[in-house]
PDB file of C-alpha atoms in Angstrom:
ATOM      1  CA  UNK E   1       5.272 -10.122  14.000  1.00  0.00           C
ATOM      2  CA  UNK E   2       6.670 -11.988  16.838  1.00  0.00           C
ATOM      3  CA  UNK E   3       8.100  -9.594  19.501  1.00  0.00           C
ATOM      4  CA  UNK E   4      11.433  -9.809  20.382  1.00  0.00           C
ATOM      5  CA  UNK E   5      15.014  -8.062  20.181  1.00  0.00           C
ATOM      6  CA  UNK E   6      16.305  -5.647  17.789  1.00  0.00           C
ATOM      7  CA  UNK E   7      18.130  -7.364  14.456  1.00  0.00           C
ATOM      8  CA  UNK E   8      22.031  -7.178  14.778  1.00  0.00           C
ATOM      9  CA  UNK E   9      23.250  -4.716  12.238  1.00  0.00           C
ATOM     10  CA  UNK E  10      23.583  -5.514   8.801  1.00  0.00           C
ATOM     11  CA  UNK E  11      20.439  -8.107   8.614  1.00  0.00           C
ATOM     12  CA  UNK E  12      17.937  -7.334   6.391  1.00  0.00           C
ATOM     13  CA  UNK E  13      14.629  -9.679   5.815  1.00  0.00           C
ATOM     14  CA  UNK E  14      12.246  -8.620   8.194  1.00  0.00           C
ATOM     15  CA  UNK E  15       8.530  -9.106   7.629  1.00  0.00           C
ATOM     16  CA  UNK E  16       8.418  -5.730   8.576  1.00  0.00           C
ATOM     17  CA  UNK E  17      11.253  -4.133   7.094  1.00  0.00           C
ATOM     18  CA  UNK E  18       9.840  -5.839   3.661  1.00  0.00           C
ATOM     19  CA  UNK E  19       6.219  -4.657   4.837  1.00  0.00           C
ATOM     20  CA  UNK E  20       7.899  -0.770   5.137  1.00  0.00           C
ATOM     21  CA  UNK E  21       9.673  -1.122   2.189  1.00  0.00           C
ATOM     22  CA  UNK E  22       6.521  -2.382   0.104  1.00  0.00           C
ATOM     23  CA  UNK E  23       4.970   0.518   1.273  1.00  0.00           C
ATOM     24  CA  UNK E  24       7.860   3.323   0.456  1.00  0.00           C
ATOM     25  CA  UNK E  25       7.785   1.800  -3.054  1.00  0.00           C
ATOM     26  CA  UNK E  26       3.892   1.520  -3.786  1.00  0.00           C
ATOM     27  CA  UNK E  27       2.263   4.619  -1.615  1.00  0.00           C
ATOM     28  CA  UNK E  28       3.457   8.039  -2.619  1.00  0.00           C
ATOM     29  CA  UNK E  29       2.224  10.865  -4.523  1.00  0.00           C
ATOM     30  CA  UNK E  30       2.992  10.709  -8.185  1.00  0.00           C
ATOM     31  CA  UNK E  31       6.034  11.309  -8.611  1.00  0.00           C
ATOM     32  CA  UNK E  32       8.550  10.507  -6.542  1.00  0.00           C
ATOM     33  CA  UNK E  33       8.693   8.079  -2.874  1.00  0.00           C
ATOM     34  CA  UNK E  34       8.382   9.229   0.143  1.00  0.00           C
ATOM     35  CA  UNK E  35      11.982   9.807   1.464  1.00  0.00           C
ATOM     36  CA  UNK E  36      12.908   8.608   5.394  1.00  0.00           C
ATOM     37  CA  UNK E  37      13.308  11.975   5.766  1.00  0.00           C
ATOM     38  CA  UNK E  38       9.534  12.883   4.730  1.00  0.00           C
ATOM     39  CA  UNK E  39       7.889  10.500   6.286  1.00  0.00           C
ATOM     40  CA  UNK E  40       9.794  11.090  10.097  1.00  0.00           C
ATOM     41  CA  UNK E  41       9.144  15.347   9.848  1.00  0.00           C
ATOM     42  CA  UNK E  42       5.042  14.394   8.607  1.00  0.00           C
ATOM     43  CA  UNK E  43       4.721  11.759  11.621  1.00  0.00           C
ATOM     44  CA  UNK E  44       6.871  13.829  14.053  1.00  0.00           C
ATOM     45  CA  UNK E  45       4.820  16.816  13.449  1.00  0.00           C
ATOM     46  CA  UNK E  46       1.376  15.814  12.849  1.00  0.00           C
ATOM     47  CA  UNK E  47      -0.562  15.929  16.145  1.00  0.00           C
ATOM     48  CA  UNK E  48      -3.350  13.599  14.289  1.00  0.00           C
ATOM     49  CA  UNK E  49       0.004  10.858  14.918  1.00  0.00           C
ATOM     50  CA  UNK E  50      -0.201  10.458  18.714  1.00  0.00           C
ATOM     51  CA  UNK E  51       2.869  12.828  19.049  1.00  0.00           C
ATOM     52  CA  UNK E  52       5.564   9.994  18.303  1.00  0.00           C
ATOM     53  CA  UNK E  53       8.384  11.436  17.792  1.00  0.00           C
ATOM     54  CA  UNK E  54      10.163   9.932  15.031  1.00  0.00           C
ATOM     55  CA  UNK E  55      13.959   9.993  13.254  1.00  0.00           C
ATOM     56  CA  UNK E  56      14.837   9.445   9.766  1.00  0.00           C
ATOM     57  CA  UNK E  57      17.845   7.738  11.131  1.00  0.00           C
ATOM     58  CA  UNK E  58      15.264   5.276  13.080  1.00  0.00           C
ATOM     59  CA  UNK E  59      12.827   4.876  10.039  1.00  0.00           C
ATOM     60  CA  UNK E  60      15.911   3.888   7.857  1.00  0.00           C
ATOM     61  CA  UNK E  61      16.899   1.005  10.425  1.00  0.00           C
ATOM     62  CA  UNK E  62      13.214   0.174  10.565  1.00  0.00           C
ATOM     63  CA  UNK E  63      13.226  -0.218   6.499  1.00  0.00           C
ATOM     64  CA  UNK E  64      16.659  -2.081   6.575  1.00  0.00           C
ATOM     65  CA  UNK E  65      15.867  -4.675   9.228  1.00  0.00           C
ATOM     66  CA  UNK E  66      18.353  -3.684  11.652  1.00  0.00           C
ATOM     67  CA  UNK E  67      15.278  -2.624  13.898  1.00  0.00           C
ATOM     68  CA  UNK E  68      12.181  -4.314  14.364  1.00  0.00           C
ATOM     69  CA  UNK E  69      10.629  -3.837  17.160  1.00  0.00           C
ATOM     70  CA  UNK E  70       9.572  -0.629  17.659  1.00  0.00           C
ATOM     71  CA  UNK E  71       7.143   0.851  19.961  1.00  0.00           C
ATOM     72  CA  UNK E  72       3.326   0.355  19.353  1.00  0.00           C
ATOM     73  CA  UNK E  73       3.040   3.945  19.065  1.00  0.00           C
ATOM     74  CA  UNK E  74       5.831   3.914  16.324  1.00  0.00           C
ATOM     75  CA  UNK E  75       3.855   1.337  14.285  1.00  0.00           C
ATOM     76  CA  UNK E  76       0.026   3.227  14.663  1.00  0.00           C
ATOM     77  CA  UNK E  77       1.944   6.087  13.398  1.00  0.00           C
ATOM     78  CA  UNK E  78       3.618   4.538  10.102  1.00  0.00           C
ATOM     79  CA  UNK E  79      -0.265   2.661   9.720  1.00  0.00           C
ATOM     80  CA  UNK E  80      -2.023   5.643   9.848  1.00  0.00           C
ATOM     81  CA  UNK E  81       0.452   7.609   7.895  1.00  0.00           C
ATOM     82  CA  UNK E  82       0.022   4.752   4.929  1.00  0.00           C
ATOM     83  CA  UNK E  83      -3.210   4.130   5.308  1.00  0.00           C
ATOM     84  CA  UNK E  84      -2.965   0.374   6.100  1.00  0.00           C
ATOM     85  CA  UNK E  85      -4.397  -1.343   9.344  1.00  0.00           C
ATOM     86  CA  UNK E  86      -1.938  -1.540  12.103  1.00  0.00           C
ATOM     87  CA  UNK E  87      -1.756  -5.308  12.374  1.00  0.00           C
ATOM     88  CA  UNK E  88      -0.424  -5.113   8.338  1.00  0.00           C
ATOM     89  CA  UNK E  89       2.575  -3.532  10.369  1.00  0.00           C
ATOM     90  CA  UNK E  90       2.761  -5.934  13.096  1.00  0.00           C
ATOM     91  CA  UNK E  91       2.421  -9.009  10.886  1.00  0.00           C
ATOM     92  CA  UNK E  92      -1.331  -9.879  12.886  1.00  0.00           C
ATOM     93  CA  UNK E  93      -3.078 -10.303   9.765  1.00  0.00           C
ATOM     94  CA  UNK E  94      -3.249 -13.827   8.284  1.00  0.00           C
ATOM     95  CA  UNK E  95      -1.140 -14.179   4.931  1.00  0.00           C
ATOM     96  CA  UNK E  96      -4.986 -13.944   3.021  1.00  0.00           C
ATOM     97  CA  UNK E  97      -5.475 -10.747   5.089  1.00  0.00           C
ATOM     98  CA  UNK E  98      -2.239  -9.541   4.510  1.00  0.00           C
ATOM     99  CA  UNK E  99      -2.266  -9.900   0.629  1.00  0.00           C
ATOM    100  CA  UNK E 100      -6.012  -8.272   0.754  1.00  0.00           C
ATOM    101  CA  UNK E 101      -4.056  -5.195   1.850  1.00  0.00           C
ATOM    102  CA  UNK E 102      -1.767  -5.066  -0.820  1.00  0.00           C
ATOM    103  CA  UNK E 103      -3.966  -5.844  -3.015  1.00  0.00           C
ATOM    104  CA  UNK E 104      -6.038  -2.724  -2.066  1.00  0.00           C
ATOM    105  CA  UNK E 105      -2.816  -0.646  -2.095  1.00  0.00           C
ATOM    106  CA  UNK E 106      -1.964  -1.762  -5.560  1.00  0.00           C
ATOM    107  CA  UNK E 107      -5.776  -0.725  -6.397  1.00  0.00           C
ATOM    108  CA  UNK E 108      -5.137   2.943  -4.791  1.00  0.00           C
ATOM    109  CA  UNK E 109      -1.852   2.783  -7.025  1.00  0.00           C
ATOM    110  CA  UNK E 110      -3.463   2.109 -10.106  1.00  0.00           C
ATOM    111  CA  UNK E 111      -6.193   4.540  -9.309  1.00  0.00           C
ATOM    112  CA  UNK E 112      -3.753   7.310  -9.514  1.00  0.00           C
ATOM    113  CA  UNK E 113      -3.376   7.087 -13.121  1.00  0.00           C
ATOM    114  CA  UNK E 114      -5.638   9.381 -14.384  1.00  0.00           C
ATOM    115  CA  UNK E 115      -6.950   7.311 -17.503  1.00  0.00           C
ATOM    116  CA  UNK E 116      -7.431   3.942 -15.664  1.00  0.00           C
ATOM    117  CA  UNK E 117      -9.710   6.168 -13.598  1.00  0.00           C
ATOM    118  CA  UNK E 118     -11.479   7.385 -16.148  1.00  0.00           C
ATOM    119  CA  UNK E 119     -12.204   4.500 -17.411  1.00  0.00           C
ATOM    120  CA  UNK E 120     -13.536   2.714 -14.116  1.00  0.00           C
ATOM    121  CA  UNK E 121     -15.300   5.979 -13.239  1.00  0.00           C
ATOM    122  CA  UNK E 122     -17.389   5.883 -16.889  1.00  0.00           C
ATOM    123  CA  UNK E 123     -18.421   2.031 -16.350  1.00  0.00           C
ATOM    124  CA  UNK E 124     -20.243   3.176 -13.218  1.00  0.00           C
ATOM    125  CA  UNK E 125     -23.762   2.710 -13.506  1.00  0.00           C
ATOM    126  CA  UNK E 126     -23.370   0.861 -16.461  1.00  0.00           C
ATOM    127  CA  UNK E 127     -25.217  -3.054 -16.780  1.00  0.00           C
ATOM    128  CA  UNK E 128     -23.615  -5.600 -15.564  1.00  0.00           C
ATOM    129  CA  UNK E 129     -23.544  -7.485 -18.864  1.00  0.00           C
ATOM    130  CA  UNK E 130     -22.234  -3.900 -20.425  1.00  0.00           C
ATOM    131  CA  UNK E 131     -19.322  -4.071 -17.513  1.00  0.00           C
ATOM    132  CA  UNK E 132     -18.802  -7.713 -18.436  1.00  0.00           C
ATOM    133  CA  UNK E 133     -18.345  -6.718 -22.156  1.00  0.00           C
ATOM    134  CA  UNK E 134     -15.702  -4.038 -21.405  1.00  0.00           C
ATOM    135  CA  UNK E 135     -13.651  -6.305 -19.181  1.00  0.00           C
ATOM    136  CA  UNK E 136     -13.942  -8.970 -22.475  1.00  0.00           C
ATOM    137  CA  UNK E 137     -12.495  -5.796 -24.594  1.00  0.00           C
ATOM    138  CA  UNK E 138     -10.023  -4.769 -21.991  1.00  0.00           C
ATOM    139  CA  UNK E 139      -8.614  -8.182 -22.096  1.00  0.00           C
ATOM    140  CA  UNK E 140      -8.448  -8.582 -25.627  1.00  0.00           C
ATOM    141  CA  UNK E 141      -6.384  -5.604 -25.709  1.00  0.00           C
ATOM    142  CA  UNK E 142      -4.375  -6.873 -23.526  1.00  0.00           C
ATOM    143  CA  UNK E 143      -3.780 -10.016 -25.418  1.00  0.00           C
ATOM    144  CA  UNK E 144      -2.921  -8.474 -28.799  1.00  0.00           C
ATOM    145  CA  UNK E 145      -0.389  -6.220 -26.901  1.00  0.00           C
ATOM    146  CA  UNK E 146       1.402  -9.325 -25.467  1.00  0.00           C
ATOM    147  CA  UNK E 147       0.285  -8.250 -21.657  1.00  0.00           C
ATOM    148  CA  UNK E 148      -0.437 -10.657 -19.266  1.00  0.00           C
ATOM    149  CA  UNK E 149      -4.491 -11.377 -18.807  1.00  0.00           C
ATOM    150  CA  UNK E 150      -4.993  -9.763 -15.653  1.00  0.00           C
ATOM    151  CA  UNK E 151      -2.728  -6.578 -14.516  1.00  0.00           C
ATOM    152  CA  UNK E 152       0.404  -7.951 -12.039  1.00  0.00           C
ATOM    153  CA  UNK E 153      -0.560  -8.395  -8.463  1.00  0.00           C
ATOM    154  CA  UNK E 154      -4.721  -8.751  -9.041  1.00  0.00           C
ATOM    155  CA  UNK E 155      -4.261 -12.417  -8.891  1.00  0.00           C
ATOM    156  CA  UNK E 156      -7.633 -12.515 -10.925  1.00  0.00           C
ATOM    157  CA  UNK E 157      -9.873 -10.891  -9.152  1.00  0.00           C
ATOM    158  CA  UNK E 158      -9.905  -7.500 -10.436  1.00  0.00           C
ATOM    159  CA  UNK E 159     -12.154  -6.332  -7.967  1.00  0.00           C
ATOM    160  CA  UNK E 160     -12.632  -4.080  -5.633  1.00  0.00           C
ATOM    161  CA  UNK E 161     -15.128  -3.305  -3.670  1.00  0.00           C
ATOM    162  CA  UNK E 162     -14.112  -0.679  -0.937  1.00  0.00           C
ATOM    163  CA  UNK E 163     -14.807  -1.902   2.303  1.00  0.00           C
ATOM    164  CA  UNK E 164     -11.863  -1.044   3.574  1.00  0.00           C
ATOM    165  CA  UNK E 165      -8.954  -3.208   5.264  1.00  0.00           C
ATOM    166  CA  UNK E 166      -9.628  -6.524   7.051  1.00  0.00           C
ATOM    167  CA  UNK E 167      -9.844  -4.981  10.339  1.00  0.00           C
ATOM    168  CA  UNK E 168     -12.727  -3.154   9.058  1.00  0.00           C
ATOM    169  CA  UNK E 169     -10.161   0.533   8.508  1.00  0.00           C
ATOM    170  CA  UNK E 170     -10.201   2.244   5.187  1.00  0.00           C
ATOM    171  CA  UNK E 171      -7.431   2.368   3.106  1.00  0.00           C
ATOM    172  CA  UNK E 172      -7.527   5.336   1.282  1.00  0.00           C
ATOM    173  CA  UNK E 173      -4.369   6.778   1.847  1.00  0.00           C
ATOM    174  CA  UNK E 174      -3.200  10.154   3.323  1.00  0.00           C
ATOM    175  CA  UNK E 175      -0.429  11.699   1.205  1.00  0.00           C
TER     176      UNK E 175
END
């Protein structure tokens, strides 16, 4: 992200308001989202978060683009409190990088569900060829239920291979 001034009120758009916003909507404990609220009293009071102090009114212009350019500080913060590499935040990453990262967030997502999990958990060890055969099942499935081949947002791949962001960070989140 390009530094510069603070939005003028009312302007919404931001790579990282839509960045924030992704996040609110995709990382959270099952459930509910995290609320401004939530996410300003964890950051504020976690020592583990550089002691930024941060307000729910400041998160909330953060989310709806009428700030965006907050501290550095601000940024590590809302990174380490999602999980994502800080230059996600700061729009660093290349658009390939970037979608990487939300394409491991929509992995941790789908994780969550307790069934998809056991079902990637029992295929663990298995052959490759045996793999290969419940991925042909899975997507037969799929077709006779009128579902897309591949699940939204896994552009294909359907892989995942935990190495963590593209900076090199994990991104198993921290609830």
């Amino acid at each position: 992200m390009a530094a510069g001034a603070d939005r003028t009120p009312g302007t919404a758009g931001s790579p990282l308001a839509d960045r924030l916003n992704y996040l609110f909507t995709t990382m959270h404990p099952p459930g509910a989202p995290y609320t401004n609220a939530y996410v300003a009293e964890e950051i504020s009071g976690g020592e583990e978060y550089g002691g930024v102090s941060l307000t729910e009114q400041y998160l909330s212009m953060l989310r709806n683009g009428r700030r965006t350019n907050p501290s550095p500080d601000v940024l590590r913060a809302l990174a380490k409190f999602f999980a994502v590499p800080v230059g996600y935040l700061l729009g660093d990453l290349s658009p390939s990088q970037a979608e990487r990262v939300e394409e491991e967030v929509r992995f941790l997502v789908a994780m969550r569900d307790k069934r998809v999990r056991s079902i990637a958990l029992r295929s663990v060890g298995l052959p490759p060829e045996v793999q290969d055969s419940l991925t042909t099942i899975i997507s037969q499935f799929r077709q006779q239920m009128n579902l897309p081949p591949e699940p939204p947002g896994t552009n294909g791949a359907g892989e995942a291979d935990g190495s963590g962001g593209p900076d090199g960070e994990a991104t198993n989140g921290r609830r």
